């Protein structure tokens, strides 16, 4: 039997995901700043690309939070 769709804590989980992703983004940016002269251009590009994906994920999470809020009002 399928589990019922319990959306009660979706916003909480999404907000936690936003916080975790933002923290990872900030740590990576700090790493780039601190070790800029010591890392290769390939590593810098890899980290920057990953940060771009993190920013996209954060935006997606925020859109999901808005969707959840809209569904909870229905």
Short mmCIF file of C-alpha atoms in Angstrom, two decimals:
data_model
loop_
_atom_site.label_atom_id
_atom_site.label_comp_id
_atom_site.label_asym_id
_atom_site.label_seq_id
_atom_site.Cartn_x
_atom_site.Cartn_y
_atom_site.Cartn_z
CA UNK A 1 0.00 0.00 0.00
CA UNK A 2 1.34 3.44 -0.93
CA UNK A 3 2.13 5.92 1.78
CA UNK A 4 -0.18 8.94 1.92
CA UNK A 5 1.31 12.20 0.62
CA UNK A 6 2.29 13.99 3.82
CA UNK A 7 3.36 17.50 2.86
CA UNK A 8 3.26 18.90 6.37
CA UNK A 9 7.02 19.23 6.72
CA UNK A 10 8.00 19.87 3.09
CA UNK A 11 8.65 23.59 3.66
CA UNK A 12 10.84 22.80 6.66
CA UNK A 13 12.88 20.32 4.61
CA UNK A 14 13.17 22.76 1.72
CA UNK A 15 14.32 25.56 4.02
CA UNK A 16 16.94 23.25 5.53
CA UNK A 17 18.13 22.38 2.02
CA UNK A 18 18.38 26.09 1.19
CA UNK A 19 20.44 26.75 4.31
CA UNK A 20 22.76 23.81 3.67
CA UNK A 21 23.28 24.76 0.03
CA UNK A 22 23.90 28.42 0.91
CA UNK A 23 26.45 27.34 3.52
CA UNK A 24 28.25 25.12 1.00
CA UNK A 25 28.23 27.98 -1.50
CA UNK A 26 29.72 30.40 1.02
CA UNK A 27 32.38 27.91 2.09
CA UNK A 28 33.38 27.30 -1.52
CA UNK A 29 33.57 31.03 -2.21
CA UNK A 30 35.71 31.47 0.91
CA UNK A 31 37.98 28.68 -0.26
CA UNK A 32 38.35 30.33 -3.66
CA UNK A 33 39.22 33.63 -2.02
CA UNK A 34 41.65 32.18 0.49
CA UNK A 35 43.49 29.84 -1.86
CA UNK A 36 43.13 31.73 -5.17
CA UNK A 37 46.88 31.79 -5.78
CA UNK A 38 47.33 28.12 -4.90
CA UNK A 39 44.67 26.38 -6.98
CA UNK A 40 44.73 25.54 -10.66
CA UNK A 41 42.46 27.24 -13.14
CA UNK A 42 40.78 23.87 -13.72
CA UNK A 43 39.94 23.53 -10.03
CA UNK A 44 38.75 27.13 -9.87
CA UNK A 45 36.47 26.54 -12.88
CA UNK A 46 35.13 23.31 -11.38
CA UNK A 47 34.28 25.06 -8.10
CA UNK A 48 32.72 28.04 -9.88
CA UNK A 49 30.57 25.72 -12.02
CA UNK A 50 29.47 23.84 -8.93
CA UNK A 51 28.57 27.14 -7.26
CA UNK A 52 26.51 28.08 -10.31
CA UNK A 53 24.58 24.81 -9.91
CA UNK A 54 24.16 25.53 -6.20
CA UNK A 55 22.65 28.94 -7.01
CA UNK A 56 20.24 27.28 -9.43
CA UNK A 57 19.31 24.73 -6.76
CA UNK A 58 18.65 27.45 -4.21
CA UNK A 59 16.36 29.22 -6.68
CA UNK A 60 14.54 25.96 -7.34
CA UNK A 61 14.12 25.29 -3.63
CA UNK A 62 12.70 28.79 -3.13
CA UNK A 63 10.20 28.23 -5.94
CA UNK A 64 9.16 24.95 -4.32
CA UNK A 65 8.64 26.75 -1.00
CA UNK A 66 6.33 29.22 -2.77
CA UNK A 67 4.43 26.33 -4.37
CA UNK A 68 4.05 24.60 -1.01
CA UNK A 69 2.79 27.82 0.57
CA UNK A 70 0.25 28.23 -2.23
CA UNK A 71 -0.95 24.62 -1.80
CA UNK A 72 -1.30 25.00 1.94
CA UNK A 73 -3.69 27.92 1.43
CA UNK A 74 -5.99 25.88 -0.78
#
